[in-house]
Amino acid sequence: GGYLYARPNDRRRHMPMQLLVGHVDTVWPLGTLAARPWLVEDGVAHGPGVFDMKAGIVQMLFALRAVEELGLDPPAAPVVLFNTDEEIGSRESTTAIDRLSRIAARAFILEPGLGSTGALKTARKGLAKYTVTVHGRAAHAGLDPEDGASAILELSSVIQRLFDLNDRQRDITVNVGTIEGGIQANVVAPHSNAVVDVRVLNREDAAQVDAAIRGLEPTTPGPSIDVTGGCGRPPMERTGRTEALFEQARRIAAQLGMELHEVTAGGGSDGNTTSQHTATLDGLGIVGDGAHSPSERIDLRSLVPRTALLAALLMEPITEGGEGEA
């Protein structure tokens, strides 16, 4: 656990700040590196976490080093937060990230770029997780089944209604990922539950789906329904301030001989949090592929240009954002 927060020692009073965020945790358990070690072949580096997102940490450190060694004076003090819990939802670090993004003029998230071009993420879906629990009444399945109320039967109806919330046109996805319940085959099930993943593009859809899930009512006599959980990461919506920041990045990239694209991502990151308060560019990290898979890899040729892009962005004038001190 824990996170690392770093800011310049020599900063001017009342100077605005710009936030750089990255995570040092991976999805891989201890021992993975021994079984699948770091390997470089033909300009491609392989290894657990190399794409998501060790390379982004390297980019951040060398961009900051370049700014320092070249004697440059950024218009806003670079402030860094490395967390250790992003892959499990940033449960501990979100409070710090939220607090810093409220006073930041802009935020740069060094998650890897998307696809073969390393597209930046100017929007991300919001994520919510719910547990729907059905309480029934146990009875002997052979002797007196009518005295029972099957939680599993009711859950089957609940699951159908949850999947009906999917909306392709609005890009709303609702997935029942796990279910469990009952005691044994000859007992009318007294309890059951389902764990539900929800992803939406905007707050309005998030509120609508939330109301629908929390408003579930039994359709069979006897059972009751409880719902717990909710939004884990709010949607990172594409805003005018983020679009302006992306245009700055695209201009710099062109000067460096790169063509930069923007996308909406289905997964969440700490950019979902920073974007609630300040202009955010996500996906500034490395070009590669295979996140969360044994084929995880990065294109080393993209490392220097993407680092140069970040360093140049740190020197861009502040056009909109917070006025807080670093």
Coordinates of C-alpha atoms in Angstrom, one line a residue:
G1 CA 0.0 0.0 0.0
G2 CA 0.9 3.7 0.2
Y3 CA 1.7 6.2 -2.5
L4 CA 4.6 8.5 -3.3
Y5 CA 3.9 12.2 -3.6
A6 CA 6.7 14.5 -4.9
R7 CA 6.9 18.2 -5.5
P8 CA 9.8 20.6 -6.3
N9 CA 11.7 22.0 -3.4
D10 CA 12.4 25.3 -5.1
R11 CA 9.0 26.5 -6.2
R12 CA 7.7 30.1 -6.4
R13 CA 4.9 31.0 -4.0
H14 CA 1.4 31.0 -5.6
M15 CA 2.8 29.2 -8.7
P16 CA 0.2 27.0 -10.4
M17 CA 0.8 23.3 -10.5
Q18 CA 0.5 20.5 -13.0
L19 CA -0.1 16.9 -11.9
L20 CA 1.6 13.8 -13.2
V21 CA 0.0 10.5 -12.2
G22 CA 1.2 6.9 -12.6
H23 CA 0.9 3.5 -10.8
V24 CA 3.6 1.1 -9.9
D25 CA 1.4 -1.9 -9.2
T26 CA 0.6 -4.6 -11.8
V27 CA -2.0 -7.4 -12.0
W28 CA 0.8 -10.0 -11.8
P29 CA 1.5 -12.0 -8.6
L30 CA 4.9 -12.2 -6.9
G31 CA 7.1 -14.7 -8.8
T32 CA 5.8 -13.8 -12.3
L33 CA 9.1 -12.1 -13.1
A34 CA 11.1 -15.3 -12.5
A35 CA 8.8 -17.3 -14.8
R36 CA 8.6 -14.6 -17.4
P37 CA 11.7 -12.3 -17.1
W38 CA 12.4 -9.0 -18.8
L39 CA 13.5 -9.6 -22.4
V40 CA 14.4 -7.4 -25.3
E41 CA 14.2 -8.7 -28.9
D42 CA 14.3 -6.7 -32.1
G43 CA 13.4 -3.4 -30.4
V44 CA 10.5 -4.9 -28.4
A45 CA 10.7 -5.3 -24.6
H46 CA 8.7 -8.0 -22.8
G47 CA 7.9 -8.5 -19.2
P48 CA 5.1 -8.3 -16.6
G49 CA 3.9 -4.8 -16.2
V50 CA 6.2 -3.3 -18.8
F51 CA 3.3 -1.9 -20.8
D52 CA 0.9 -1.2 -18.0
M53 CA 2.6 0.8 -16.8
K54 CA 6.3 0.6 -15.9
A55 CA 7.3 2.3 -19.2
G56 CA 5.1 5.3 -18.3
I57 CA 6.9 5.7 -15.0
V58 CA 10.3 5.8 -16.9
Q59 CA 8.9 8.4 -19.3
M60 CA 7.8 10.6 -16.5
L61 CA 11.1 10.4 -14.7
F62 CA 13.2 11.2 -17.8
A63 CA 10.9 14.0 -18.9
L64 CA 11.3 15.7 -15.5
R65 CA 15.0 15.1 -15.7
A66 CA 15.2 16.7 -19.2
V67 CA 13.3 19.8 -17.9
E68 CA 15.7 20.1 -15.0
E69 CA 19.0 19.4 -16.9
L70 CA 18.1 21.8 -19.7
G71 CA 17.4 24.5 -17.1
L72 CA 13.9 25.0 -18.3
D73 CA 11.3 26.9 -16.3
P74 CA 7.8 25.3 -16.6
P75 CA 4.8 27.6 -16.3
A76 CA 3.4 25.4 -13.6
A77 CA 5.3 23.3 -11.0
P78 CA 5.3 19.6 -11.9
V79 CA 3.9 17.5 -9.0
V80 CA 4.0 13.7 -9.1
L81 CA 1.9 11.0 -7.6
F82 CA 2.8 7.3 -7.9
N83 CA 0.2 5.0 -6.4
T84 CA 0.3 1.3 -5.6
D85 CA -3.4 0.4 -5.9
E86 CA -4.6 1.5 -9.3
E87 CA -5.3 -2.0 -10.6
I88 CA -7.7 -2.6 -7.7
G89 CA -9.5 0.7 -8.0
S90 CA -7.1 3.2 -6.3
R91 CA -9.0 2.6 -3.1
E92 CA -6.4 4.3 -0.9
S93 CA -5.0 6.9 -3.2
T94 CA -8.1 8.4 -4.8
T95 CA -8.5 10.8 -2.0
A96 CA -5.1 12.3 -2.6
I97 CA -5.5 12.3 -6.4
D98 CA -8.9 14.0 -6.1
R99 CA -7.4 16.7 -3.7
L100 CA -4.5 17.4 -6.0
S101 CA -6.5 17.5 -9.2
R102 CA -8.8 20.1 -7.6
I103 CA -6.0 22.6 -7.5
A104 CA -4.1 21.4 -10.7
A105 CA -4.1 23.5 -13.9
R106 CA -3.9 20.2 -15.8
A107 CA -3.2 16.5 -15.3
F108 CA -1.1 14.1 -17.3
I109 CA -1.8 10.3 -16.8
L110 CA 1.0 8.0 -18.0
E111 CA -1.1 5.0 -18.7
P112 CA -0.1 3.4 -22.0
G113 CA -1.5 4.7 -25.3
L114 CA -4.2 2.7 -27.1
G115 CA -3.6 0.7 -30.2
S116 CA -0.7 0.7 -32.7
T117 CA -0.6 4.5 -32.8
G118 CA -0.6 5.0 -29.1
A119 CA -3.8 7.1 -29.2
L120 CA -4.4 9.4 -26.2
K121 CA -7.6 8.9 -24.1
T122 CA -9.6 12.0 -23.9
A123 CA -12.7 10.1 -22.5
R124 CA -13.1 7.0 -20.5
K125 CA -16.2 5.1 -19.4
G126 CA -17.3 5.3 -15.7
L127 CA -17.2 2.1 -13.8
A128 CA -19.7 0.9 -11.1
K129 CA -20.0 -2.4 -9.3
Y130 CA -23.0 -3.8 -7.5
T131 CA -23.9 -6.8 -5.5
V132 CA -27.6 -7.8 -5.8
T133 CA -28.7 -10.1 -3.0
V134 CA -32.0 -12.0 -3.0
H135 CA -33.4 -13.2 0.3
G136 CA -35.8 -16.1 0.0
R137 CA -37.2 -18.7 2.4
A138 CA -35.8 -22.3 2.8
A139 CA -38.1 -25.4 2.6
H140 CA -37.7 -29.0 1.7
A141 CA -37.7 -29.3 -2.1
G142 CA -39.7 -32.6 -2.0
L143 CA -41.9 -32.5 1.1
D144 CA -43.2 -28.9 1.2
P145 CA -41.7 -26.8 -1.6
E146 CA -44.7 -24.5 -1.5
D147 CA -43.6 -23.3 2.0
G148 CA -40.4 -21.9 0.5
A149 CA -39.5 -18.9 -1.7
S150 CA -36.7 -19.6 -4.1
A151 CA -34.0 -16.9 -4.1
I152 CA -32.5 -18.5 -7.2
L153 CA -35.8 -18.3 -9.1
E154 CA -36.1 -14.6 -8.3
L155 CA -32.4 -14.1 -9.1
S156 CA -33.0 -15.6 -12.6
S157 CA -35.6 -12.8 -13.2
V158 CA -33.2 -10.2 -11.8
I159 CA -30.4 -11.3 -14.1
Q160 CA -32.7 -10.9 -17.2
R161 CA -33.7 -7.4 -16.1
L162 CA -30.1 -6.5 -15.5
F163 CA -29.0 -7.6 -19.0
D164 CA -31.9 -5.7 -20.5
L165 CA -30.2 -2.5 -19.2
N166 CA -27.5 -2.8 -21.9
D167 CA -27.9 -0.2 -24.6
R168 CA -25.6 -0.4 -27.6
Q169 CA -26.6 3.0 -29.0
R170 CA -25.7 4.8 -25.8
D171 CA -22.7 2.5 -25.2
I172 CA -24.0 1.3 -21.8
T173 CA -22.7 -2.1 -20.8
V174 CA -24.2 -4.1 -17.8
N175 CA -22.6 -7.5 -17.1
V176 CA -23.5 -10.0 -14.5
G177 CA -20.1 -11.5 -13.9
T178 CA -20.7 -14.0 -11.0
I179 CA -23.7 -15.6 -9.3
E180 CA -24.0 -17.8 -6.3
G181 CA -26.7 -19.1 -3.9
G182 CA -28.6 -21.9 -2.4
I183 CA -27.6 -24.6 0.1
Q184 CA -28.0 -27.9 -1.7
A185 CA -30.2 -29.4 -4.4
N186 CA -33.0 -30.6 -2.1
V187 CA -33.5 -27.2 -0.4
V188 CA -35.5 -24.3 -1.8
A189 CA -32.8 -21.6 -2.0
P190 CA -33.0 -19.1 0.9
H191 CA -30.4 -16.8 -0.6
S192 CA -28.6 -15.9 -3.8
N193 CA -26.6 -13.0 -5.2
A194 CA -25.1 -11.6 -8.4
V195 CA -22.1 -9.3 -8.8
V196 CA -22.7 -6.7 -11.6
D197 CA -20.3 -4.6 -13.6
V198 CA -21.6 -1.4 -15.2
R199 CA -19.8 1.0 -17.6
V200 CA -21.2 4.2 -19.0
L201 CA -20.0 7.3 -20.9
N202 CA -21.6 10.0 -18.9
R203 CA -23.1 10.9 -15.5
E204 CA -26.7 11.0 -16.8
D205 CA -26.5 7.4 -17.9
A206 CA -24.7 6.5 -14.7
A207 CA -27.6 8.0 -12.6
Q208 CA -30.2 6.3 -14.7
V209 CA -28.7 2.8 -14.5
D210 CA -28.0 3.3 -10.8
A211 CA -31.7 4.1 -10.2
A212 CA -32.8 1.1 -12.2
I213 CA -30.6 -1.3 -10.3
R214 CA -31.4 0.1 -6.9
G215 CA -35.1 0.1 -7.9
L216 CA -35.3 -3.7 -8.6
E217 CA -38.4 -5.3 -7.1
P218 CA -39.3 -9.0 -6.7
T219 CA -41.4 -10.5 -9.5
T220 CA -42.1 -13.8 -7.6
P221 CA -43.9 -14.0 -4.2
G222 CA -41.9 -14.2 -1.1
P223 CA -38.3 -13.0 -1.8
S224 CA -36.8 -9.6 -1.1
I225 CA -33.9 -7.8 -2.8
D226 CA -31.0 -5.8 -1.4
V227 CA -28.5 -3.8 -3.5
T228 CA -25.1 -2.6 -2.4
G229 CA -22.2 -1.0 -4.2
G230 CA -22.1 1.8 -6.7
C231 CA -19.8 4.0 -8.7
G232 CA -16.1 3.2 -8.4
R233 CA -14.8 5.6 -11.0
P234 CA -16.9 8.4 -12.5
P235 CA -17.0 8.8 -16.3
M236 CA -14.1 10.8 -17.8
E237 CA -16.2 12.9 -20.2
R238 CA -14.6 14.7 -23.2
T239 CA -14.7 18.4 -22.2
G240 CA -13.6 21.5 -24.0
R241 CA -10.7 22.0 -21.6
T242 CA -9.4 18.5 -22.3
E243 CA -9.9 18.9 -26.0
A244 CA -7.8 22.1 -25.9
L245 CA -5.1 20.3 -24.1
F246 CA -5.2 17.5 -26.7
E247 CA -4.8 20.0 -29.5
Q248 CA -1.6 21.3 -27.7
A249 CA -0.3 17.7 -27.6
R250 CA -1.2 17.1 -31.3
R251 CA 0.7 20.2 -32.4
I252 CA 3.8 19.3 -30.4
A253 CA 3.6 15.7 -31.7
A254 CA 3.5 17.0 -35.3
Q255 CA 6.7 19.0 -34.6
L256 CA 8.3 15.7 -33.3
G257 CA 7.2 13.9 -36.5
M258 CA 4.3 12.0 -34.8
E259 CA 0.7 11.8 -35.7
L260 CA -1.5 11.8 -32.5
H261 CA -5.0 10.5 -32.3
E262 CA -7.7 10.5 -29.5
V263 CA -10.0 7.8 -28.4
T264 CA -12.6 6.9 -25.8
A265 CA -11.6 3.9 -23.7
G266 CA -13.8 1.4 -22.0
G267 CA -11.6 0.8 -19.0
G268 CA -11.0 3.2 -16.2
S269 CA -7.9 4.9 -14.7
D270 CA -6.9 7.6 -12.3
G271 CA -7.7 10.0 -15.2
N272 CA -11.4 9.4 -14.4
T273 CA -10.8 11.1 -11.1
T274 CA -8.6 14.0 -12.2
S275 CA -10.9 14.8 -15.1
Q276 CA -13.7 15.7 -12.7
H277 CA -11.7 18.8 -11.8
T278 CA -9.1 19.7 -14.4
A279 CA -8.1 19.2 -18.0
T280 CA -6.7 15.7 -18.3
L281 CA -4.7 13.8 -21.0
D282 CA -4.6 10.1 -20.4
G283 CA -2.6 7.4 -22.3
L284 CA 0.5 9.5 -22.7
G285 CA 2.5 6.4 -21.9
I286 CA 4.3 3.9 -24.2
V287 CA 3.1 2.3 -27.5
G288 CA 2.7 -1.4 -27.1
D289 CA 0.2 -4.2 -26.6
G290 CA -1.0 -7.1 -24.4
A291 CA -2.0 -5.3 -21.2
H292 CA -2.9 -7.8 -18.5
S293 CA -1.8 -10.7 -20.6
P294 CA 1.3 -12.9 -20.9
S295 CA 2.1 -11.3 -24.3
E296 CA 2.6 -7.8 -22.7
R297 CA 5.2 -5.8 -24.6
I298 CA 6.3 -2.3 -25.6
D299 CA 7.8 -0.8 -28.7
L300 CA 11.1 0.7 -27.5
R301 CA 11.3 3.0 -30.6
S302 CA 8.4 5.0 -29.1
L303 CA 10.0 5.6 -25.8
V304 CA 12.1 8.6 -26.6
P305 CA 9.6 10.5 -28.7
R306 CA 6.8 9.9 -26.2
T307 CA 9.1 11.1 -23.4
A308 CA 9.9 14.2 -25.5
L309 CA 6.2 14.9 -26.0
L310 CA 5.6 14.8 -22.2
A311 CA 8.6 17.1 -21.5
A312 CA 7.3 19.6 -24.1
L313 CA 3.8 19.5 -22.7
L314 CA 5.2 20.4 -19.3
M315 CA 6.5 23.6 -20.9
E316 CA 3.2 24.6 -22.6
P317 CA 1.4 27.7 -21.4
I318 CA -1.4 27.2 -19.0
T319 CA -4.7 28.1 -20.7
E320 CA -7.2 26.8 -18.2
G321 CA -7.2 25.1 -14.9
G322 CA -6.7 25.5 -11.2
E323 CA -4.7 28.2 -9.4
G324 CA -3.7 26.1 -6.4
E325 CA -0.2 26.0 -5.1
A326 CA 2.0 22.9 -5.5

